[in-house]
């Protein structure tokens, strides 16, 4: 604890040296209050390559890494999150974990419980909350500038995450495009409009080629509707939204405004990971997110993402998967209180004639 209050940079222990591990390592390089100190990965070569690029000592054993650092950052396949969160919390280390918090709600509950008992912060990488466009849209809606919002259309599509045969290709591990990719928008919708009353979806999955696609429809008890396109079947990364309210429409499309887009073929990549958006003009949202984590650990900021909200995002994604599987609308239990429930009420508009389910 004394170390967390000292002015020297916090020593970061990075678990996972794949695509997100590299993204986080690059982000820490721009954060004066933190320093990449240690890297661990079951693929030792990958850990060494990352440390050679960004610094830090490579550890062959996770527990040695945890011992050597102040904070632990988990960029591992989703089913590995819980074990590492528990190990870090047991040693009193603050935890940043990539989204989704867990593959199941039981994993989420166990992770939240471990950090609560250890009294350590747990922040989950719902990075879309740090993208200026999505933040601005949320503020615009919550300020009432669009009037009551009735319809939202959101899209997040990417190529099949590679390489072939990686953990992403095991649906039981990754949860496919809905749990892994659409969860960003689902979290944003929960955060902005509150929990929807029901979800419905259609899609297809071709396991051998890892083509996965879902069209999801979410409806709030007020009648407000969101349509969400999620895909691992495109050639590159694209994201967009359109929000229509009584008084106006807000639109964003990454393809219209990206200063630079680079798409690598999977064969050329070093294996692992999909595409993350980059901008040469602005501070990376990943850096903003990790800066926020460091500020939370130092007690200088209140967490922008509560662990329970990360659990709610998983809950909503799992409901969407249920709807896709059953081809039936799935109702979500109504929630008592919660920050997003409070914001939902005054903002979501009652449509004149909602379709009966
Ligand atoms: N926030 C975002 O924008 C975003 C984007 C992509 C992925 N993610 C999330 O980040 C996490 C990591 O994804 P990624 O794309 O970096 O995956 P990846 O496959 O690129 O990297 C995972 C790394 O973990 C290592 N690994 C695998 N099993 C391990 C184990 N049991 N113990 C230790 N190391 C192990 C692998 O060797 C690999 O280096 C996932 O939860 C994913 O959902 C977040």
PDB file of C-alpha atoms and ligand atoms in Angstrom, residues 16-21 40-43 46 75-78 80-81 98-100 125 127 167-168 180 184 272-274 276 286, ligand 1:
ATOM      1  CA  UNK A  16      -0.616 -12.231 -21.626  1.00  0.00           C
ATOM      2  CA  UNK A  17       1.634 -11.047 -24.428  1.00  0.00           C
ATOM      3  CA  UNK A  18      -0.778 -11.472 -27.327  1.00  0.00           C
ATOM      4  CA  UNK A  19      -2.554  -8.745 -29.236  1.00  0.00           C
ATOM      5  CA  UNK A  20      -4.098  -7.011 -26.226  1.00  0.00           C
ATOM      6  CA  UNK A  21      -0.966  -7.493 -24.155  1.00  0.00           C
ATOM      7  CA  UNK A  40       4.198 -13.534 -18.209  1.00  0.00           C
ATOM      8  CA  UNK A  41       2.745 -15.733 -20.935  1.00  0.00           C
ATOM      9  CA  UNK A  42       2.615 -19.492 -21.404  1.00  0.00           C
ATOM     10  CA  UNK A  43       4.309 -18.776 -24.731  1.00  0.00           C
ATOM     11  CA  UNK A  46       5.985 -14.166 -27.101  1.00  0.00           C
ATOM     12  CA  UNK A  75      -4.787  -9.815 -21.226  1.00  0.00           C
ATOM     13  CA  UNK A  76      -5.412 -13.547 -21.420  1.00  0.00           C
ATOM     14  CA  UNK A  77      -8.085 -15.622 -23.151  1.00  0.00           C
ATOM     15  CA  UNK A  78     -11.450 -15.088 -21.470  1.00  0.00           C
ATOM     16  CA  UNK A  80      -8.289 -17.670 -17.957  1.00  0.00           C
ATOM     17  CA  UNK A  81      -9.470 -14.397 -16.403  1.00  0.00           C
ATOM     18  CA  UNK A  98      -9.702  -7.286 -20.319  1.00  0.00           C
ATOM     19  CA  UNK A  99     -13.348  -7.741 -21.202  1.00  0.00           C
ATOM     20  CA  UNK A 100     -15.418  -9.835 -20.938  1.00  0.00           C
ATOM     21  CA  UNK A 125     -11.577  -3.181 -20.132  1.00  0.00           C
ATOM     22  CA  UNK A 127     -12.728   0.594 -23.553  1.00  0.00           C
ATOM     23  CA  UNK A 167      -8.716 -19.922 -28.514  1.00  0.00           C
ATOM     24  CA  UNK A 168     -11.045 -17.510 -30.330  1.00  0.00           C
ATOM     25  CA  UNK A 180     -16.273 -10.986 -27.366  1.00  0.00           C
ATOM     26  CA  UNK A 184     -18.578  -3.336 -26.115  1.00  0.00           C
ATOM     27  CA  UNK A 272      -3.275 -13.976 -32.453  1.00  0.00           C
ATOM     28  CA  UNK A 273      -5.780 -11.274 -32.094  1.00  0.00           C
ATOM     29  CA  UNK A 274      -8.043  -9.264 -34.220  1.00  0.00           C
ATOM     30  CA  UNK A 276      -8.131  -2.725 -32.785  1.00  0.00           C
ATOM     31  CA  UNK A 286      -6.589   2.198 -24.378  1.00  0.00           C
TER      32      UNK A 286
HETATM   33  N1  LIG B   1     -10.757  -4.326 -25.348  1.00  0.00           N
HETATM   34  C1  LIG B   1     -10.584  -4.727 -26.584  1.00  0.00           C
HETATM   35  O1  LIG B   1     -10.725  -3.929 -27.522  1.00  0.00           O
HETATM   36  C2  LIG B   1     -10.212  -6.157 -26.869  1.00  0.00           C
HETATM   37  C3  LIG B   1      -9.887  -6.543 -28.176  1.00  0.00           C
HETATM   38  C4  LIG B   1      -9.519  -7.871 -28.406  1.00  0.00           C
HETATM   39  C5  LIG B   1      -9.502  -8.777 -27.356  1.00  0.00           C
HETATM   40  N2  LIG B   1      -9.842  -8.389 -26.098  1.00  0.00           N
HETATM   41  C6  LIG B   1      -9.821  -9.337 -24.975  1.00  0.00           C
HETATM   42  O2  LIG B   1      -8.476  -9.457 -24.509  1.00  0.00           O
HETATM   43  C7  LIG B   1      -8.231 -10.783 -24.028  1.00  0.00           C
HETATM   44  C8  LIG B   1      -6.979 -11.325 -24.726  1.00  0.00           C
HETATM   45  O3  LIG B   1      -7.225 -11.330 -26.137  1.00  0.00           O
HETATM   46  P1  LIG B   1      -6.010 -11.285 -27.196  1.00  0.00           P
HETATM   47  O4  LIG B   1      -6.611 -10.865 -28.485  1.00  0.00           O
HETATM   48  O5  LIG B   1      -4.875 -10.540 -26.659  1.00  0.00           O
HETATM   49  O6  LIG B   1      -5.667 -12.832 -27.299  1.00  0.00           O
HETATM   50  P2  LIG B   1      -4.338 -13.446 -27.965  1.00  0.00           P
HETATM   51  O7  LIG B   1      -4.694 -14.806 -28.375  1.00  0.00           O
HETATM   52  O8  LIG B   1      -3.755 -12.487 -28.931  1.00  0.00           O
HETATM   53  O9  LIG B   1      -3.322 -13.485 -26.726  1.00  0.00           O
HETATM   54  C9  LIG B   1      -3.538 -14.305 -25.617  1.00  0.00           C
HETATM   55  C10 LIG B   1      -2.181 -14.628 -25.002  1.00  0.00           C
HETATM   56  O10 LIG B   1      -2.412 -15.434 -23.846  1.00  0.00           O
HETATM   57  C11 LIG B   1      -1.492 -16.515 -23.879  1.00  0.00           C
HETATM   58  N3  LIG B   1      -2.123 -17.609 -23.137  1.00  0.00           N
HETATM   59  C12 LIG B   1      -3.064 -18.459 -23.573  1.00  0.00           C
HETATM   60  N4  LIG B   1      -3.455 -19.263 -22.582  1.00  0.00           N
HETATM   61  C13 LIG B   1      -2.745 -18.894 -21.505  1.00  0.00           C
HETATM   62  C14 LIG B   1      -2.716 -19.352 -20.169  1.00  0.00           C
HETATM   63  N5  LIG B   1      -3.496 -20.343 -19.752  1.00  0.00           N
HETATM   64  N6  LIG B   1      -1.855 -18.755 -19.337  1.00  0.00           N
HETATM   65  C15 LIG B   1      -1.061 -17.757 -19.741  1.00  0.00           C
HETATM   66  N7  LIG B   1      -1.031 -17.270 -21.015  1.00  0.00           N
HETATM   67  C16 LIG B   1      -1.877 -17.862 -21.858  1.00  0.00           C
HETATM   68  C17 LIG B   1      -1.217 -16.821 -25.301  1.00  0.00           C
HETATM   69  O11 LIG B   1       0.061 -17.423 -25.464  1.00  0.00           O
HETATM   70  C18 LIG B   1      -1.282 -15.427 -25.932  1.00  0.00           C
HETATM   71  O12 LIG B   1      -0.023 -14.813 -25.976  1.00  0.00           O
HETATM   72  C19 LIG B   1      -9.509 -11.566 -24.301  1.00  0.00           C
HETATM   73  O13 LIG B   1     -10.281 -11.623 -23.137  1.00  0.00           O
HETATM   74  C20 LIG B   1     -10.231 -10.747 -25.362  1.00  0.00           C
HETATM   75  O14 LIG B   1     -11.615 -10.899 -25.288  1.00  0.00           O
HETATM   76  C21 LIG B   1     -10.180  -7.093 -25.842  1.00  0.00           C
END
